[in-house]
Amino acid sequence: MKTRDKILLSSLELFNEQGERNVTTNHIAAYLAISPGNLYYHFRNKSDIIYEIFQEYEKLVDYYLDIPENRPLNLDDMTFYLESVFDGLWSYRFLHRDLENLLDRDQRLRSDYREFTDRCLAAISKIFEKLAEGGILEPQPDALRAAMSLNVWLIVTNWMAFLKTAHGEKASACLTLHELKQGIYQVLTLELPYVTPVYREQVMELRERYRPTMPEQEDEREVSAG
C-alpha cells in the first residue's frame, strides 16, 4: 500500500476511534511510524486529509445508491439500501459526529457536502418511486415524496447524534454498529403509513429486526442472562 493510502486509512481509523478533534497530524505520523515531514509531503494539513476521506465516502454512498433503471425495486432492494447506507455511515462515522464544525472549517467540504446531499435526496426520491412501481409503497405526489426523502435523510444523518445526546456518555463511548443500524427502524416507521396492504406485514417484520433498545434495557438483558 502506498504511503498516501496508508495515511488516509490510518487517519480514518483514528478519527473514528478517538474523534477528529483529538487527532493531530503528529498523532497520525506517530501511528504510522513516519516523520511529520513525510506526512506533509502527501498532505498539507489535516483538513486536506479529511477532505479526501470525505471524497471516498461520497464515492461509496454513490455506489450504494446506484438504482437500476430497467426494473422496479423489491423488499430485498429496500433492505440492501438501508443496510448499505448505515454500513457506510459506520465506516465514516467521524464525519457525522461533528459535521457542522467540519463544514465550517473547510469551504471545499461545505460546497461538496451540499452537492452530495442533493444527490442523496434525489436518489432517495428515486428509490421511493421505484418501490411504488414494485407495489411496495403507494404512489406519492412529488411534493410528498420530496418531503419523505428529506425526512429519511435527516434520520440517517442525525441518528448518531441522537444516540450520543439521548443515551449519555456510555453510548457515546461504546456506540456499536448494531445500535447505529437501529436507525433503520425509524426510517421504516416513517415509510410504514405508505406501505401497500399486501406488503405491510413483511415491512413490519423487517422493521422489528431493528427495534431500538435503550442502554438500560441492554443492561437488564445481560443481568437476566447472567
mmCIF file of C-alpha atoms in Angstrom:
data_model
loop_
_atom_site.group_PDB
_atom_site.id
_atom_site.type_symbol
_atom_site.label_atom_id
_atom_site.label_comp_id
_atom_site.label_asym_id
_atom_site.label_seq_id
_atom_site.Cartn_x
_atom_site.Cartn_y
_atom_site.Cartn_z
ATOM 1 C CA MET A 1 0.000 0.000 0.000
ATOM 2 C CA LYS A 2 1.314 3.443 -0.893
ATOM 3 C CA THR A 3 2.167 5.826 1.929
ATOM 4 C CA ARG A 4 -0.586 8.225 0.853
ATOM 5 C CA ASP A 5 -3.197 5.471 1.101
ATOM 6 C CA LYS A 6 -1.822 4.367 4.474
ATOM 7 C CA ILE A 7 -2.186 7.915 5.769
ATOM 8 C CA LEU A 8 -5.827 8.067 4.670
ATOM 9 C CA LEU A 9 -6.676 4.641 6.083
ATOM 10 C CA SER A 10 -4.947 5.264 9.407
ATOM 11 C CA SER A 11 -6.440 8.738 9.725
ATOM 12 C CA LEU A 12 -9.921 7.338 9.190
ATOM 13 C CA GLU A 13 -9.310 4.700 11.843
ATOM 14 C CA LEU A 14 -8.026 7.241 14.364
ATOM 15 C CA PHE A 15 -10.773 9.781 13.627
ATOM 16 C CA ASN A 16 -13.446 7.110 14.091
ATOM 17 C CA GLU A 17 -11.973 5.731 17.308
ATOM 18 C CA GLN A 18 -10.774 8.893 19.032
ATOM 19 C CA GLY A 19 -12.707 11.714 17.406
ATOM 20 C CA GLU A 20 -11.300 14.004 14.722
ATOM 21 C CA ARG A 21 -10.678 16.893 17.153
ATOM 22 C CA ASN A 22 -8.476 14.673 19.323
ATOM 23 C CA VAL A 23 -6.198 13.563 16.468
ATOM 24 C CA THR A 24 -3.414 15.731 15.064
ATOM 25 C CA THR A 25 -1.143 15.169 12.094
ATOM 26 C CA ASN A 26 1.612 14.315 14.579
ATOM 27 C CA HIS A 27 -0.602 11.597 16.053
ATOM 28 C CA ILE A 28 -1.193 10.193 12.588
ATOM 29 C CA ALA A 29 2.515 10.246 11.733
ATOM 30 C CA ALA A 30 3.412 8.553 15.016
ATOM 31 C CA TYR A 31 0.724 5.907 14.485
ATOM 32 C CA LEU A 32 2.262 5.113 11.096
ATOM 33 C CA ALA A 33 5.834 5.377 12.390
ATOM 34 C CA ILE A 34 6.705 8.006 9.766
ATOM 35 C CA SER A 35 8.043 11.516 10.166
ATOM 36 C CA PRO A 36 5.671 14.511 10.136
ATOM 37 C CA GLY A 37 7.634 15.728 7.117
ATOM 38 C CA ASN A 38 6.759 12.554 5.240
ATOM 39 C CA LEU A 39 3.081 13.090 6.020
ATOM 40 C CA TYR A 40 3.239 16.729 4.891
ATOM 41 C CA TYR A 41 4.815 15.596 1.634
ATOM 42 C CA HIS A 42 1.471 13.948 0.809
ATOM 43 C CA PHE A 43 -0.967 16.286 2.617
ATOM 44 C CA ARG A 44 -0.530 19.934 3.533
ATOM 45 C CA ASN A 45 -2.652 19.678 6.666
ATOM 46 C CA LYS A 46 -5.343 17.685 8.445
ATOM 47 C CA SER A 47 -8.115 19.440 6.516
ATOM 48 C CA ASP A 48 -6.752 18.023 3.267
ATOM 49 C CA ILE A 49 -6.803 14.523 4.766
ATOM 50 C CA ILE A 50 -10.405 14.953 5.929
ATOM 51 C CA TYR A 51 -11.454 16.324 2.550
ATOM 52 C CA GLU A 52 -10.005 13.345 0.693
ATOM 53 C CA ILE A 53 -11.593 10.896 3.145
ATOM 54 C CA PHE A 54 -14.932 12.592 2.505
ATOM 55 C CA GLN A 55 -14.439 12.144 -1.243
ATOM 56 C CA GLU A 56 -14.009 8.409 -0.658
ATOM 57 C CA TYR A 57 -17.193 8.402 1.429
ATOM 58 C CA GLU A 58 -19.028 10.160 -1.398
ATOM 59 C CA LYS A 59 -17.933 7.508 -3.879
ATOM 60 C CA LEU A 60 -19.071 4.722 -1.549
ATOM 61 C CA VAL A 61 -22.535 6.189 -0.988
ATOM 62 C CA ASP A 62 -22.958 6.975 -4.690
ATOM 63 C CA TYR A 63 -22.124 3.330 -5.410
ATOM 64 C CA TYR A 64 -24.610 2.084 -2.799
ATOM 65 C CA LEU A 65 -27.366 4.318 -4.169
ATOM 66 C CA ASP A 66 -26.973 3.195 -7.763
ATOM 67 C CA ILE A 67 -30.572 2.473 -8.770
ATOM 68 C CA PRO A 68 -31.499 0.066 -11.596
ATOM 69 C CA GLU A 69 -33.462 1.750 -14.374
ATOM 70 C CA ASN A 70 -34.794 -1.394 -16.043
ATOM 71 C CA ARG A 71 -36.910 -2.810 -13.200
ATOM 72 C CA PRO A 72 -38.913 -1.843 -10.103
ATOM 73 C CA LEU A 73 -37.465 -2.361 -6.636
ATOM 74 C CA ASN A 74 -38.416 -5.112 -4.203
ATOM 75 C CA LEU A 75 -38.078 -5.695 -0.445
ATOM 76 C CA ASP A 76 -34.588 -7.134 -0.832
ATOM 77 C CA ASP A 77 -33.558 -3.928 -2.576
ATOM 78 C CA MET A 78 -35.095 -1.850 0.223
ATOM 79 C CA THR A 79 -33.156 -3.827 2.818
ATOM 80 C CA PHE A 80 -29.930 -3.553 0.818
ATOM 81 C CA TYR A 81 -30.156 0.229 0.538
ATOM 82 C CA LEU A 82 -30.870 0.688 4.227
ATOM 83 C CA GLU A 83 -28.158 -1.708 5.389
ATOM 84 C CA SER A 84 -25.585 -0.308 2.963
ATOM 85 C CA VAL A 85 -26.182 3.332 3.857
ATOM 86 C CA PHE A 86 -25.835 2.621 7.577
ATOM 87 C CA ASP A 87 -22.749 0.462 6.934
ATOM 88 C CA GLY A 88 -21.194 3.406 5.110
ATOM 89 C CA LEU A 89 -22.191 5.749 7.905
ATOM 90 C CA TRP A 90 -20.464 3.450 10.390
ATOM 91 C CA SER A 91 -17.275 3.194 8.342
ATOM 92 C CA TYR A 92 -17.013 7.000 8.178
ATOM 93 C CA ARG A 93 -18.798 7.798 11.417
ATOM 94 C CA PHE A 94 -16.471 10.610 12.493
ATOM 95 C CA LEU A 95 -17.853 12.763 9.676
ATOM 96 C CA HIS A 96 -21.300 12.843 11.249
ATOM 97 C CA ARG A 97 -20.140 13.195 14.846
ATOM 98 C CA ASP A 98 -19.140 16.805 14.330
ATOM 99 C CA LEU A 99 -20.327 17.593 10.823
ATOM 100 C CA GLU A 100 -21.241 21.224 11.408
ATOM 101 C CA ASN A 101 -17.788 22.020 12.731
ATOM 102 C CA LEU A 102 -16.073 20.214 9.842
ATOM 103 C CA LEU A 103 -18.138 22.116 7.276
ATOM 104 C CA ASP A 104 -17.471 25.455 8.982
ATOM 105 C CA ARG A 105 -13.719 24.855 8.798
ATOM 106 C CA ASP A 106 -13.468 23.930 5.110
ATOM 107 C CA GLN A 107 -15.253 25.756 2.299
ATOM 108 C CA ARG A 108 -14.478 22.929 -0.168
ATOM 109 C CA LEU A 109 -16.086 20.393 2.117
ATOM 110 C CA ARG A 110 -19.129 22.588 2.705
ATOM 111 C CA SER A 111 -19.671 23.061 -1.032
ATOM 112 C CA ASP A 112 -19.154 19.381 -1.853
ATOM 113 C CA TYR A 113 -21.385 18.241 1.012
ATOM 114 C CA ARG A 114 -24.223 20.407 -0.270
ATOM 115 C CA GLU A 115 -23.974 18.758 -3.690
ATOM 116 C CA PHE A 116 -23.652 15.344 -2.054
ATOM 117 C CA THR A 117 -26.838 15.986 -0.065
ATOM 118 C CA ASP A 118 -28.719 16.979 -3.214
ATOM 119 C CA ARG A 119 -27.628 13.774 -4.961
ATOM 120 C CA CYS A 120 -28.647 11.647 -1.996
ATOM 121 C CA LEU A 121 -32.062 13.304 -1.764
ATOM 122 C CA ALA A 122 -32.630 12.696 -5.473
ATOM 123 C CA ALA A 123 -31.583 9.044 -5.066
ATOM 124 C CA ILE A 124 -33.884 8.507 -2.075
ATOM 125 C CA SER A 125 -36.776 10.015 -4.003
ATOM 126 C CA LYS A 126 -35.995 7.701 -6.923
ATOM 127 C CA ILE A 127 -35.966 4.717 -4.564
ATOM 128 C CA PHE A 128 -39.431 5.659 -3.297
ATOM 129 C CA GLU A 129 -40.630 5.976 -6.880
ATOM 130 C CA LYS A 130 -39.219 2.555 -7.790
ATOM 131 C CA LEU A 131 -40.706 0.955 -4.651
ATOM 132 C CA ALA A 132 -44.081 2.317 -5.738
ATOM 133 C CA GLU A 133 -43.561 0.750 -9.170
ATOM 134 C CA GLY A 134 -42.864 -2.543 -7.381
ATOM 135 C CA GLY A 135 -46.146 -2.279 -5.475
ATOM 136 C CA ILE A 136 -44.478 -1.918 -2.062
ATOM 137 C CA LEU A 137 -45.369 1.728 -1.491
ATOM 138 C CA GLU A 138 -48.426 3.668 -2.538
ATOM 139 C CA PRO A 139 -47.684 6.127 -5.364
ATOM 140 C CA GLN A 140 -46.946 9.562 -3.916
ATOM 141 C CA PRO A 141 -47.212 13.117 -5.248
ATOM 142 C CA ASP A 142 -43.852 14.732 -5.966
ATOM 143 C CA ALA A 143 -44.115 17.110 -3.016
ATOM 144 C CA LEU A 144 -44.829 14.313 -0.542
ATOM 145 C CA ARG A 145 -42.046 12.140 -1.939
ATOM 146 C CA ALA A 146 -39.600 15.052 -1.631
ATOM 147 C CA ALA A 147 -40.642 15.663 1.983
ATOM 148 C CA MET A 148 -40.292 11.961 2.849
ATOM 149 C CA SER A 149 -36.868 11.856 1.192
ATOM 150 C CA LEU A 150 -35.719 14.783 3.312
ATOM 151 C CA ASN A 151 -37.065 13.167 6.485
ATOM 152 C CA VAL A 152 -35.215 9.930 5.711
ATOM 153 C CA TRP A 153 -32.021 11.898 5.113
ATOM 154 C CA LEU A 154 -32.456 13.709 8.444
ATOM 155 C CA ILE A 155 -32.907 10.416 10.284
ATOM 156 C CA VAL A 156 -29.873 8.810 8.664
ATOM 157 C CA THR A 157 -27.513 11.729 9.181
ATOM 158 C CA ASN A 158 -28.667 12.589 12.718
ATOM 159 C CA TRP A 159 -29.258 9.181 14.275
ATOM 160 C CA MET A 160 -25.717 9.020 15.622
ATOM 161 C CA ALA A 161 -26.062 12.442 17.223
ATOM 162 C CA PHE A 162 -29.307 11.298 18.840
ATOM 163 C CA LEU A 163 -27.621 8.246 20.347
ATOM 164 C CA LYS A 164 -24.841 10.404 21.767
ATOM 165 C CA THR A 165 -27.113 13.039 23.279
ATOM 166 C CA ALA A 166 -30.026 10.891 24.427
ATOM 167 C CA HIS A 167 -28.093 7.982 25.908
ATOM 168 C CA GLY A 168 -25.274 9.812 27.636
ATOM 169 C CA GLU A 169 -21.561 9.126 27.816
ATOM 170 C CA LYS A 170 -21.821 5.344 27.739
ATOM 171 C CA ALA A 171 -23.466 5.232 24.305
ATOM 172 C CA SER A 172 -21.106 7.920 23.035
ATOM 173 C CA ALA A 173 -18.026 5.959 24.024
ATOM 174 C CA CYS A 174 -19.315 2.471 23.201
ATOM 175 C CA LEU A 175 -21.506 3.011 20.153
ATOM 176 C CA THR A 176 -21.796 -0.152 18.075
ATOM 177 C CA LEU A 177 -22.840 -0.863 14.510
ATOM 178 C CA HIS A 178 -25.856 -2.722 15.897
ATOM 179 C CA GLU A 179 -27.014 0.400 17.742
ATOM 180 C CA LEU A 180 -26.397 2.576 14.724
ATOM 181 C CA LYS A 181 -28.482 0.304 12.498
ATOM 182 C CA GLN A 182 -31.401 0.713 14.869
ATOM 183 C CA GLY A 183 -31.940 3.929 12.926
ATOM 184 C CA ILE A 184 -33.377 1.705 10.197
ATOM 185 C CA TYR A 185 -36.366 1.149 12.498
ATOM 186 C CA GLN A 186 -37.052 4.888 12.396
ATOM 187 C CA VAL A 187 -36.805 5.029 8.597
ATOM 188 C CA LEU A 188 -39.222 2.121 8.177
ATOM 189 C CA THR A 189 -41.603 3.668 10.708
ATOM 190 C CA LEU A 190 -41.647 6.803 8.569
ATOM 191 C CA GLU A 191 -42.467 4.748 5.462
ATOM 192 C CA LEU A 192 -44.997 2.415 7.093
ATOM 193 C CA PRO A 193 -48.130 4.577 6.516
ATOM 194 C CA TYR A 194 -47.432 4.447 2.775
ATOM 195 C CA VAL A 195 -46.780 0.691 2.520
ATOM 196 C CA THR A 196 -49.413 -1.153 0.495
ATOM 197 C CA PRO A 197 -51.595 -3.644 2.428
ATOM 198 C CA VAL A 198 -50.082 -6.679 0.672
ATOM 199 C CA TYR A 199 -46.574 -5.785 1.922
ATOM 200 C CA ARG A 200 -47.428 -4.249 5.288
ATOM 201 C CA GLU A 201 -46.815 -7.382 7.378
ATOM 202 C CA GLN A 202 -43.461 -8.070 5.682
ATOM 203 C CA VAL A 203 -42.268 -4.489 6.206
ATOM 204 C CA MET A 204 -43.354 -4.608 9.853
ATOM 205 C CA GLU A 205 -41.385 -7.835 10.329
ATOM 206 C CA LEU A 206 -38.370 -6.223 8.684
ATOM 207 C CA ARG A 207 -38.721 -3.156 10.896
ATOM 208 C CA GLU A 208 -38.854 -5.287 14.027
ATOM 209 C CA ARG A 209 -35.319 -6.561 13.374
ATOM 210 C CA TYR A 210 -34.019 -3.073 14.097
ATOM 211 C CA ARG A 211 -36.183 -2.062 17.056
ATOM 212 C CA PRO A 212 -34.079 0.272 19.243
ATOM 213 C CA THR A 213 -33.176 -0.662 22.798
ATOM 214 C CA MET A 214 -32.030 1.786 25.433
ATOM 215 C CA PRO A 215 -28.700 1.106 27.211
ATOM 216 C CA GLU A 216 -30.530 0.334 30.472
ATOM 217 C CA GLN A 217 -32.584 -2.282 28.626
ATOM 218 C CA GLU A 218 -29.406 -3.925 27.363
ATOM 219 C CA ASP A 219 -28.072 -3.966 30.950
ATOM 220 C CA GLU A 220 -31.282 -5.639 32.182
ATOM 221 C CA ARG A 221 -30.958 -8.304 29.486
ATOM 222 C CA GLU A 222 -27.355 -9.015 30.479
ATOM 223 C CA VAL A 223 -28.337 -9.330 34.148
ATOM 224 C CA SER A 224 -31.234 -11.644 33.273
ATOM 225 C CA ALA A 225 -28.967 -13.771 31.115
ATOM 226 C CA GLY A 226 -26.439 -13.988 33.929
#
